[in-house]
Short mmCIF file of C-alpha atoms in Angstrom, two decimals:
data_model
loop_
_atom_site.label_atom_id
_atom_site.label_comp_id
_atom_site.label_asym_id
_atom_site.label_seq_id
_atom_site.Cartn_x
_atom_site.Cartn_y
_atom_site.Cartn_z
CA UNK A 412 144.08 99.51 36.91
CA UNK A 413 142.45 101.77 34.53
CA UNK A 414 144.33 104.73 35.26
CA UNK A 415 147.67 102.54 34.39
CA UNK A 416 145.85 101.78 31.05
CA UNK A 417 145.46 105.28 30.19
CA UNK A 418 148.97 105.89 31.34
CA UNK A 419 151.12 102.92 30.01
CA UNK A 420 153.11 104.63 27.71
CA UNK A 421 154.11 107.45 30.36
CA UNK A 422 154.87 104.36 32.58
CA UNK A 423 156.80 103.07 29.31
CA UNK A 424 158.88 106.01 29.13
CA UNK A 425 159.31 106.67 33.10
CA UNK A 426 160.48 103.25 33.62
CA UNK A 427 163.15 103.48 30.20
CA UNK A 428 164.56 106.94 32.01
CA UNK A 429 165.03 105.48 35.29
CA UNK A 430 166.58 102.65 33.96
CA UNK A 431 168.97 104.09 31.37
CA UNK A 432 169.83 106.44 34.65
CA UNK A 433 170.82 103.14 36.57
CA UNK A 434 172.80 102.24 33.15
CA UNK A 435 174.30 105.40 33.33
CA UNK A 436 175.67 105.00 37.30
CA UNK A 437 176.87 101.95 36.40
CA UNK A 438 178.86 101.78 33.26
CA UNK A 439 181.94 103.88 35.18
CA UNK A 440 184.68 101.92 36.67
CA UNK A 441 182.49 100.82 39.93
CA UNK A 442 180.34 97.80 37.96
CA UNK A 443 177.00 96.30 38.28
CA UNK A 444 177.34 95.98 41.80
CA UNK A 445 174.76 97.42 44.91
CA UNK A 446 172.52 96.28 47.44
CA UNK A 447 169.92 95.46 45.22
CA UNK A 448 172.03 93.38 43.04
CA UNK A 449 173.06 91.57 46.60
CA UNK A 450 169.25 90.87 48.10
CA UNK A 451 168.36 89.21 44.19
CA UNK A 452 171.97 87.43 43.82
CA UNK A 453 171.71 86.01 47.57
CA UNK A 454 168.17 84.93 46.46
CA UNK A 455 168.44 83.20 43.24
CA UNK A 456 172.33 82.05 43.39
CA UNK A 457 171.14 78.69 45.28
CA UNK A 458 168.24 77.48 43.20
CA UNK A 459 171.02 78.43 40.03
CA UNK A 460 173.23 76.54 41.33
CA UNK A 461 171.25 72.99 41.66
CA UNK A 462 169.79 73.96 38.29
CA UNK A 463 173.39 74.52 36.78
CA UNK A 464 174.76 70.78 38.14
CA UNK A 465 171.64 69.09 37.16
CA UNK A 466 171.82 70.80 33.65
CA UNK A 467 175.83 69.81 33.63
CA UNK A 468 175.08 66.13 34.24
CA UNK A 469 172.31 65.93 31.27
CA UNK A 470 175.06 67.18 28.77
CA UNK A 471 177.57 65.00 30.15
CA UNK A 472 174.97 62.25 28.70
CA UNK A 473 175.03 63.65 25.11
CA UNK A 474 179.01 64.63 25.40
CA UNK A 475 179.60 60.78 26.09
CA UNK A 476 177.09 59.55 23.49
CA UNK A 477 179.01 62.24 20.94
CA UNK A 478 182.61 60.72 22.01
CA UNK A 479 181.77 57.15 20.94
CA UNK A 480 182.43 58.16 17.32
CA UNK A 481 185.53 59.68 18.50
CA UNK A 482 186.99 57.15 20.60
CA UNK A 483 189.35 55.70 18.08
CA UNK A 484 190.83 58.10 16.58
CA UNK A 485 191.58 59.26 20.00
CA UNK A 486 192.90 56.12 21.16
CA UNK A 487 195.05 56.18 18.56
CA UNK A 488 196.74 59.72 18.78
CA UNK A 489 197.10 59.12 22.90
CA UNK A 490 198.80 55.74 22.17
CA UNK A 491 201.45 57.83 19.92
CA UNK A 492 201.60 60.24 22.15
CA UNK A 493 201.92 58.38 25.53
CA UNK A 494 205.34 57.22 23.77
CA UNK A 495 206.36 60.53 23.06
CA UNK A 496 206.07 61.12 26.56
CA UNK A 497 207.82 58.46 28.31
CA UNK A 498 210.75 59.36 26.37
CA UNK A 499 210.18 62.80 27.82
CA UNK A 500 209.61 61.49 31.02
CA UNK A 501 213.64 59.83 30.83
CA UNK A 502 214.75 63.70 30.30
CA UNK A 503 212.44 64.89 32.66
CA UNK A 504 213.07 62.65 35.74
CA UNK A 505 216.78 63.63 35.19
CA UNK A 506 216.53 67.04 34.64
CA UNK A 507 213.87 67.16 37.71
CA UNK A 508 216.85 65.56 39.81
CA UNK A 509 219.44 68.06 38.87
CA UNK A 510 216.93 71.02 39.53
CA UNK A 511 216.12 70.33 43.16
CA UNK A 512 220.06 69.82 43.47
CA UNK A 513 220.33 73.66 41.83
CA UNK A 514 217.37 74.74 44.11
CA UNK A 515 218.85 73.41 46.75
CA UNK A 516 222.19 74.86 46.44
CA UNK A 517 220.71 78.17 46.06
CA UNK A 518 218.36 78.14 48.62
CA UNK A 519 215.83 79.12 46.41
CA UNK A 520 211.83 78.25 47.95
CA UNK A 521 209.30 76.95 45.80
CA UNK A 522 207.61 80.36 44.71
CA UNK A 523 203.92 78.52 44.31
CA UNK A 524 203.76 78.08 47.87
CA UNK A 525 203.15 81.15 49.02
CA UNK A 526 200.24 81.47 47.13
CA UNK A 527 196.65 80.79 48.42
CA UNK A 528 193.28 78.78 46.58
CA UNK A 529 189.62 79.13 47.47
CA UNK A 530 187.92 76.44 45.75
CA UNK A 531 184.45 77.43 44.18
CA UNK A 532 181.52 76.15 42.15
CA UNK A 533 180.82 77.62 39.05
CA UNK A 534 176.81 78.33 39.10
CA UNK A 535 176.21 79.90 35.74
CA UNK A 536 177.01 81.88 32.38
CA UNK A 537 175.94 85.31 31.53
CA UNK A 538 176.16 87.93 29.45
CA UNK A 539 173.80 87.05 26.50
CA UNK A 540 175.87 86.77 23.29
CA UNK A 541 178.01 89.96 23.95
CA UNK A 542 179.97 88.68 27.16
CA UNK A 543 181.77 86.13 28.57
CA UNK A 544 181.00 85.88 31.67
CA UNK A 545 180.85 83.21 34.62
CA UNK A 546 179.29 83.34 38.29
CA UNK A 547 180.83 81.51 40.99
CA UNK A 548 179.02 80.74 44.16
CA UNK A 549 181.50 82.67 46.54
CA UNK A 550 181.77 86.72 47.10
CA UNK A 551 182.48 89.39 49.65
CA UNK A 552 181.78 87.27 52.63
CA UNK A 553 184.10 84.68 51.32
CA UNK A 554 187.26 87.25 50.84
CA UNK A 555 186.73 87.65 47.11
CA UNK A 556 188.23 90.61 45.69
CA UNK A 557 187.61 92.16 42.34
CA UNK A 558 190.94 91.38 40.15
CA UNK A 559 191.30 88.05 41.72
CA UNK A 560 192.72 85.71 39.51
CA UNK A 561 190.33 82.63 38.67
CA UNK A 562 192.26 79.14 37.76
CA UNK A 563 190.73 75.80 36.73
CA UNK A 564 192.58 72.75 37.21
CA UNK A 565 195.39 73.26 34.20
CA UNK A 566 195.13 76.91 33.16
CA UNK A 567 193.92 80.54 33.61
CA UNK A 568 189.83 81.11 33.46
CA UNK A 569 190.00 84.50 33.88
CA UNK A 570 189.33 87.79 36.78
CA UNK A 571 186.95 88.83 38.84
CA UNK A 572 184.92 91.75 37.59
CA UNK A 573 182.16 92.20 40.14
CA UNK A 574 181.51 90.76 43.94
CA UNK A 575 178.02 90.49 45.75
CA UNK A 576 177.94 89.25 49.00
CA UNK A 577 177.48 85.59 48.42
CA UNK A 578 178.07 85.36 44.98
CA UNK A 579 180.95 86.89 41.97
CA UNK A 580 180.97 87.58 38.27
CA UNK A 581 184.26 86.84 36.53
CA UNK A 582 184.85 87.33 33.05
CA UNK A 583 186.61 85.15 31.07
CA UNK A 584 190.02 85.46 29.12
CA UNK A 585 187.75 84.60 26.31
CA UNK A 586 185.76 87.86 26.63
CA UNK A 587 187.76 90.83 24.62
CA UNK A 588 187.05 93.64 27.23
CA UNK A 589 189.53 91.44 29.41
CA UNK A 590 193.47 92.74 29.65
CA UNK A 591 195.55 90.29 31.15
CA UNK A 592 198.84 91.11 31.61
CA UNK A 593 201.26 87.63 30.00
CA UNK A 594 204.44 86.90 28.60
CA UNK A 595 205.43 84.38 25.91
CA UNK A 596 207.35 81.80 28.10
CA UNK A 597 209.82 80.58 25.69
CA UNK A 598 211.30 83.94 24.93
CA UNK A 599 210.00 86.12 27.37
CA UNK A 600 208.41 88.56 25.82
CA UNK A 601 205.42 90.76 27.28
CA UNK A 602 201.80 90.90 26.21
CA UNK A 603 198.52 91.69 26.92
CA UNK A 604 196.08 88.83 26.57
CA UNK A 605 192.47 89.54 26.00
CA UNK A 606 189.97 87.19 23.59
CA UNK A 607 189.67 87.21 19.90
CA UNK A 608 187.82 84.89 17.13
CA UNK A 609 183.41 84.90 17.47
CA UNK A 610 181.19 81.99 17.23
CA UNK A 611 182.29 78.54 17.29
CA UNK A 612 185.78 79.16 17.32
CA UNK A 613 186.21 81.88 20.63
CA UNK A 614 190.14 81.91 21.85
CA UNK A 615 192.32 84.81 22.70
CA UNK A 616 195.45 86.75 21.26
CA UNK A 617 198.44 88.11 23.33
CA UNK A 618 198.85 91.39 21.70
CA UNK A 619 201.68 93.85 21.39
CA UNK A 620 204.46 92.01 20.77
CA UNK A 621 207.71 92.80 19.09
CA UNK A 622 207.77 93.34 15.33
CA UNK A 623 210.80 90.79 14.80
CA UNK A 624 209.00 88.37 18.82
CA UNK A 625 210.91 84.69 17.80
CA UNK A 626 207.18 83.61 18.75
CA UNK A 627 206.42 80.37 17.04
CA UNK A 628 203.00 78.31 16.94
CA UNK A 629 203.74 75.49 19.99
CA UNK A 630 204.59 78.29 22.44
CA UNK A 631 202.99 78.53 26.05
CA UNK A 632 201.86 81.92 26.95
CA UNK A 633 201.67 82.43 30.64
CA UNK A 634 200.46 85.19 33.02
CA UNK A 635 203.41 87.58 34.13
CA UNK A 636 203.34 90.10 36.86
CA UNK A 637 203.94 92.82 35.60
CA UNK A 638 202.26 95.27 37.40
CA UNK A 639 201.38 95.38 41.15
CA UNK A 640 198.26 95.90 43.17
CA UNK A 641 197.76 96.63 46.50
CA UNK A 642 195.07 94.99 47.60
CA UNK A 643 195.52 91.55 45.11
CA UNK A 644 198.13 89.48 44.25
CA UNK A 645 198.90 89.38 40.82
CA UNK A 646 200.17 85.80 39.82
CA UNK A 647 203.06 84.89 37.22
CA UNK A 648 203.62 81.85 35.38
CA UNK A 649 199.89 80.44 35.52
CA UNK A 650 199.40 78.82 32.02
CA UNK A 651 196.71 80.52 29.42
CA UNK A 652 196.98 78.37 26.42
CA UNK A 653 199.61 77.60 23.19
CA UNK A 654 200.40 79.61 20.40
CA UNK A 655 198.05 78.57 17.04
CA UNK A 656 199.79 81.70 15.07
CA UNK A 657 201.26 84.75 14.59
CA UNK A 658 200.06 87.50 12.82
CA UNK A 659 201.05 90.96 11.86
CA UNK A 660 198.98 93.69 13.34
CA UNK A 661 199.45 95.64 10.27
CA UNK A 662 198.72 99.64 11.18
CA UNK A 663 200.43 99.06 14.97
CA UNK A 664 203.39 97.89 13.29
CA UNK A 665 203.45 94.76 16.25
CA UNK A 666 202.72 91.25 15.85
CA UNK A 667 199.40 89.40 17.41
CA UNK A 668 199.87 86.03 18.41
CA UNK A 669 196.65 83.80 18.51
CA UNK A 670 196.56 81.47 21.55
CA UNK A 671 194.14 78.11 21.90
CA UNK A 672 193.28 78.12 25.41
CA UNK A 673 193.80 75.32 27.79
CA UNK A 674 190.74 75.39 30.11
CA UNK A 675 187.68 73.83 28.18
CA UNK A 676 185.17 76.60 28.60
CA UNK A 677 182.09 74.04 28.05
CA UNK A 678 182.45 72.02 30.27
CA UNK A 679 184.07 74.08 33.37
CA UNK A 680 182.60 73.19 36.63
CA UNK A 681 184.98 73.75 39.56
CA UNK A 682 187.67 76.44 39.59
CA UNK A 683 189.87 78.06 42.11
CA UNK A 684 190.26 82.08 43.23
CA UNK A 685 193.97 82.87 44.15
CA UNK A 686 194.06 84.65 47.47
CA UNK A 687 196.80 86.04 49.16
CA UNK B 457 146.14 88.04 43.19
CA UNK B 458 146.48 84.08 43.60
CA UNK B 459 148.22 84.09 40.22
CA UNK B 460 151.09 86.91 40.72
CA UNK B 461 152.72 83.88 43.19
CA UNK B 462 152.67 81.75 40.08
CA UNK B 463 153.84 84.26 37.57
CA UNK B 464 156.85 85.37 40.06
CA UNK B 465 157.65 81.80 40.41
CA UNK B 466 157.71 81.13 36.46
CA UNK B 467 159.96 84.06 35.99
CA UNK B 468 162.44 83.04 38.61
CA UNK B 469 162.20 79.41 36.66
CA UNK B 470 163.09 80.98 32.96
CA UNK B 471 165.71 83.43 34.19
CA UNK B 472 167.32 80.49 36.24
CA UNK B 473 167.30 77.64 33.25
CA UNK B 474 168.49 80.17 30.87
CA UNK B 475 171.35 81.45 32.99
CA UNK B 476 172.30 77.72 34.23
CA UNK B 477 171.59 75.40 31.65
CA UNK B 478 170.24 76.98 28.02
CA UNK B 479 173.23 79.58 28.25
CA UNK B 480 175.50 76.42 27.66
CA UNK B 481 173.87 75.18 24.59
CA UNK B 482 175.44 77.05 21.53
CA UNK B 483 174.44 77.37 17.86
CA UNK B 484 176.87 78.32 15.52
CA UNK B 485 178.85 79.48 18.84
CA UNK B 486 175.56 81.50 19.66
CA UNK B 487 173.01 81.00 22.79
CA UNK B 488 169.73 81.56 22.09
CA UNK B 489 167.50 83.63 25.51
CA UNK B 490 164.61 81.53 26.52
CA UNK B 491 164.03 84.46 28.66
CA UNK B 492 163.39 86.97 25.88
CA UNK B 493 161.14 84.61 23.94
CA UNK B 494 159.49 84.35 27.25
CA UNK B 495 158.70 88.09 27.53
CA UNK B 496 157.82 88.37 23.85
CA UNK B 497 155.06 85.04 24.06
CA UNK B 498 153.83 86.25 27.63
CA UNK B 499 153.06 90.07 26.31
CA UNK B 500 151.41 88.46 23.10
CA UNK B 501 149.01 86.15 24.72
CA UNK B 502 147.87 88.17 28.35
CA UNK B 503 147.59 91.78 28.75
CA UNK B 504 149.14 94.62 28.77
CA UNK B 505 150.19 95.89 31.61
CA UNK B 506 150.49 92.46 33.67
CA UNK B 507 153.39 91.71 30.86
CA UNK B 508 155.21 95.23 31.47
CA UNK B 509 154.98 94.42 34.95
CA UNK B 510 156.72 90.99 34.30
CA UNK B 511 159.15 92.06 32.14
CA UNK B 512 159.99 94.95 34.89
CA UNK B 513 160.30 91.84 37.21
CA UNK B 514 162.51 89.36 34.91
CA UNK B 515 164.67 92.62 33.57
CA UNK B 516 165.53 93.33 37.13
CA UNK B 517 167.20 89.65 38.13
CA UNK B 518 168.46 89.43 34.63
CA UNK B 519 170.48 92.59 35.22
CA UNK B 520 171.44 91.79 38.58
CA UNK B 521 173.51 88.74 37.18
CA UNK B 522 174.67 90.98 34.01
CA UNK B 523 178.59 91.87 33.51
CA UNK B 524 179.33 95.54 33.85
CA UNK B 525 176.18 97.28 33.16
CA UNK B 526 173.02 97.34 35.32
CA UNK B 527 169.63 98.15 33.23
CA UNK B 528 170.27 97.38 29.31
CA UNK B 529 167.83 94.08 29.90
CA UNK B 530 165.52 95.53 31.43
CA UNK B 531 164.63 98.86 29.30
CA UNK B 532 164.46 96.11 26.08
CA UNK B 533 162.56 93.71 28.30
CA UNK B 534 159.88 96.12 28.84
CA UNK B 535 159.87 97.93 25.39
CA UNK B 536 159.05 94.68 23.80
CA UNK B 537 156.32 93.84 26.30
CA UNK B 538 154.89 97.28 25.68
CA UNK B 539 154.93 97.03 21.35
CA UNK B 540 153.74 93.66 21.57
CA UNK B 541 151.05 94.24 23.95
CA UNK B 542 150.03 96.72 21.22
CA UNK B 543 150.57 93.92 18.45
CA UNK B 544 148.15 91.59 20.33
CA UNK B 545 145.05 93.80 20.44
CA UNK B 546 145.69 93.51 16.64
CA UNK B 547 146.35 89.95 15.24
CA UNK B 548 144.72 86.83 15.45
CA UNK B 549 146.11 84.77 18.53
CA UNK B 550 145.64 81.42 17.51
CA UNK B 551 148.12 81.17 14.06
CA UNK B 552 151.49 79.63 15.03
CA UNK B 553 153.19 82.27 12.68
CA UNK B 554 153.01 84.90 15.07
CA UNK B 555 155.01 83.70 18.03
CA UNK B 556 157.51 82.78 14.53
CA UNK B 557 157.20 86.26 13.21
CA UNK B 558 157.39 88.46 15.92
CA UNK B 559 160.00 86.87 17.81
CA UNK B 560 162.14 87.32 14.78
CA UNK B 561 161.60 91.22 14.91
CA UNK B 562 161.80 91.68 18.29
CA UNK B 563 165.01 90.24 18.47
CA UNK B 564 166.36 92.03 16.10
CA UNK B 565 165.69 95.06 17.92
CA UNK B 566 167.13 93.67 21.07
CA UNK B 567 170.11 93.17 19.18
CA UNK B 568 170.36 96.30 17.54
CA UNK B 569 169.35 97.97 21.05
CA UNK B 570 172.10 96.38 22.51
CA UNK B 571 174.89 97.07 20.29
CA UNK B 572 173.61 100.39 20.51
CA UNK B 573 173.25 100.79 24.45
CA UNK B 574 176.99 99.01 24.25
CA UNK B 575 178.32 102.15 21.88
CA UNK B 576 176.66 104.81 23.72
CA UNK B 577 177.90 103.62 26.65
CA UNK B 578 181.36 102.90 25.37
CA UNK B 579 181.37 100.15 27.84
CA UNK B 580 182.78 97.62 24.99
CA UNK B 581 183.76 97.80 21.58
CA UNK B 582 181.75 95.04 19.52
CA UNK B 583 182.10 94.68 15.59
CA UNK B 584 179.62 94.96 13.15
CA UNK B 585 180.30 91.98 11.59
CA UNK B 586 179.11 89.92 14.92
CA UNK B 587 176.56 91.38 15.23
CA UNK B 588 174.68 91.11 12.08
CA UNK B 589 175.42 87.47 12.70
CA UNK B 590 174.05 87.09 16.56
CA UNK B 591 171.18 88.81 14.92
CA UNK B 592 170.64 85.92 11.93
CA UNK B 593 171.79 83.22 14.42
CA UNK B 594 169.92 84.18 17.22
CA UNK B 595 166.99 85.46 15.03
CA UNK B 596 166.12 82.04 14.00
CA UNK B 597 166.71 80.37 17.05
CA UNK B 598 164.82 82.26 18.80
CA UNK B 599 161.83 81.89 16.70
CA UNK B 600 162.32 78.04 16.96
CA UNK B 601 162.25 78.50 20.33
CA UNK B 602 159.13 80.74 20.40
CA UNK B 603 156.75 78.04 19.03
CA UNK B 604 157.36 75.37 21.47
CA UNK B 605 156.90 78.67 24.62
CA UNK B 606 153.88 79.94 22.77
CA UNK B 607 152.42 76.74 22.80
CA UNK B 608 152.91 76.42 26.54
CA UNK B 609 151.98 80.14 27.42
CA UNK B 610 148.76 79.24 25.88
CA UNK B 611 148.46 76.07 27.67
CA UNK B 612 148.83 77.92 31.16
CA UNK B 613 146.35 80.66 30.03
CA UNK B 614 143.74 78.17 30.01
CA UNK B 615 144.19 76.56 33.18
CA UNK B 616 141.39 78.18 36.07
CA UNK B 617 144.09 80.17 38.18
CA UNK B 618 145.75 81.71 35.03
CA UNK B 619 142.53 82.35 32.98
CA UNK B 620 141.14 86.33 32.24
CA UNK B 621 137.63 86.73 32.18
CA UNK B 622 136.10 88.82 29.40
CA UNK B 623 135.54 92.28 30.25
CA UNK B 624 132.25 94.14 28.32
#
């Protein structure tokens, strides 16, 4: 012990090489990811992931005592909107009817059935305050791939970044290192989707689009595909959120388009990996 | 050596709760790190070397679960255990502005570390403007934080299996 004493801050400065070595390996295009990272993952995933439901269900107590207050003027905006709806639903049911007819004649397949889901739990965020980043209690041995879309029950969450063996890291559309490839749906213009805003406020922006884009606040942006890969299967027409604005991304001479996402962040619990 | 089973087992408990549960509790859209409080209260109330040696430990699974990079945690993990295990031979232990004080400063380094470790790296591109305000947010969060850990850290120092005799 006392020759570490005498030592500690050669130990210090051993231990800060070595490491900023590791940091080094790492920050390339192959990710946090290695056999070390695997044993430690493997180990703690499981207690993280009781830890992570048990910690869900004691905010769902304070989310329900928050909504009380809320619960009118909610009730209220539904009850208008429920109407709006059914008169949709008229247009809808008829236009639904006329569509399979179309389909039908065409001999067009549903294109969503082709696609794959692998259901998974989410087991915890990470990242500090610099990322935004989820882990998911499926990996390697489970056929996750890094690039794999991640979907929650109404909209995009985001891609997988890094795979261990039992468990993944996917980062979020809210995270700005992200680059999804979308398109505005109304008019079908191309994007690139990553996250924007800080603090309270976090969404994301589909970037790049035309200086004169007929993009209006109300639009849905959806993933496009765009490009092609291999070994994944890049989805289209997955939902990411509605237009809140447009902006002018003054020295690009392209317009920014600020999108509210659909998946609530806070409160995501279950999502789904598209596999091929 | 009946207490490094103990300490392991109290790591694996902070990383896990912050990861899991503290991560989703935000302030002003900021999470405060239990974990880093954790490091900075356990290297000002036991010694030296055992807190290095922890924050070796905690760095490790912190980085194993970090996006991208492996290693930022842990280098700031152990630089603060080794300044404030020079802090502690220095102050006087038992005034609750310390924990307050110095968890303030040290996480203003790790913040400043980290933005730096992000731009050498060129892993990410973060503005300056967040960053000056994870560093208030966080800052004072933190140091919130730090009383209530300091409090227990001391608690556990006194029980028999935790306890350091005095050394002449």
């Amino acid at each position: 012990m006392n020759f570490f004493k005498s030592k500690l801050l050669t130990l210090v400065l051993v231990l800060c090489l070595v490491f900023t070595i590791f940091i080094g390996t790492t920050s390339n295009n192959k990710g946090n990811v290695g056999s070390v990272q695997n044993v430690i993952t493997s180990i703690v995933s499981p207690i993280q992931k009781f830890t992570y439901t048990a910690g869900q269900r004691v905010a769902d107590i304070f989310r329900y005592i928050k909504s009380l207050s809320e619960l009118k003027n909610e009730n209220e905006n539904l009850t208008s909107k429920i109407n709006d709806l059914n008169q949709k639903l008229v247009d809808y049911d008829r236009l639904k009817r006329e569509n399979d007819e179309m389909n039908k004649l065409l001999g067009f397949k549903n294109s969503r059935s082709d696609l794959k889901f692998v259901g998974a739990n989410v087991i915890g965020k990470v990242g500090d305050n610099w990322f935004d980043a989820i882990i998911i209690d499926i990996g390697e041995d489970d056929g996750v791939k890094k690039g794999q879309y991640v979907i929650s029950g109404n909209g995009l969450v985001g891609q997988v970044i890094e795979t261990a063996k039992t468990t993944s890291k996917v980062m979020t559309i809210l995270d700005d290192k992200i680059n999804i490839p979308a398109k505005v749906s109304s008019t079908g213009e191309d994007g690139i989707v990553n996250g924007a805003g800080e603090g309270m406020d976090k969404k994301c922006k589909i970037n790049y689009l035309a200086n004169d884009t007929k993009t209006k606040p109300g639009d849905a942006v959806v993933t496009s595909n765009i490009i092609s890969d291999d070994n994944i299967i890049i989805p289209s027409n997955i939902l990411i959120g509605f237009v809140e604005k447009v902006e002018d991304d003054k020295p690009n001479l392209v317009k920014t388009a600020y999108v509210k996402p659909v998946v609530d962040f806070s409160t995501l619990e279950k999502v789904m990996l598209i596999i091929r | 050596m009946k207490k490094v089973p103990i300490l392991v087992a109290l790591s694996l408990i902070v990383v896990v709760l912050q990861q899991a549960v503290f991560s989703n509790i935000k302030i002003f859209g900021i999470t405060f790190d239990i974990v880093f409080v954790y490091i900075v209260c356990y290297s000002l109330t036991r010694n030296d070397i055992e807190s290095i040696i922890t924050a070796l430990f905690t760095g490790v699974i912190r980085d194993a679960f970090f996006p991208g990079v492996f290693g930022v945690n842990t280098i700031i993990y152990i630089i603060t255990a080794y300044l404030a295990g020079i802090v502690q031979k220095k102050i006087y232990r038992n005034s609750i502005f310390i924990p307050i004080v110095f968890t303030m400063l040290f996480t203003i380094l790790k913040d400043a570390l980290y933005f730096s470790f992000m731009y050498l790296i060129n892993y990410k591109p973060i503005a300056f403007s967040i960053v000056t305000k994870v560093i208030l947010v966080e800052g004072i969060s933190n140091s919130i934080v730090s009383i209530i850990m300091y409090k227990l850290m001391q608690k556990l120092n006194r029980t028999k299996l935790l306890k350091e005799e005095w050394k002449f």
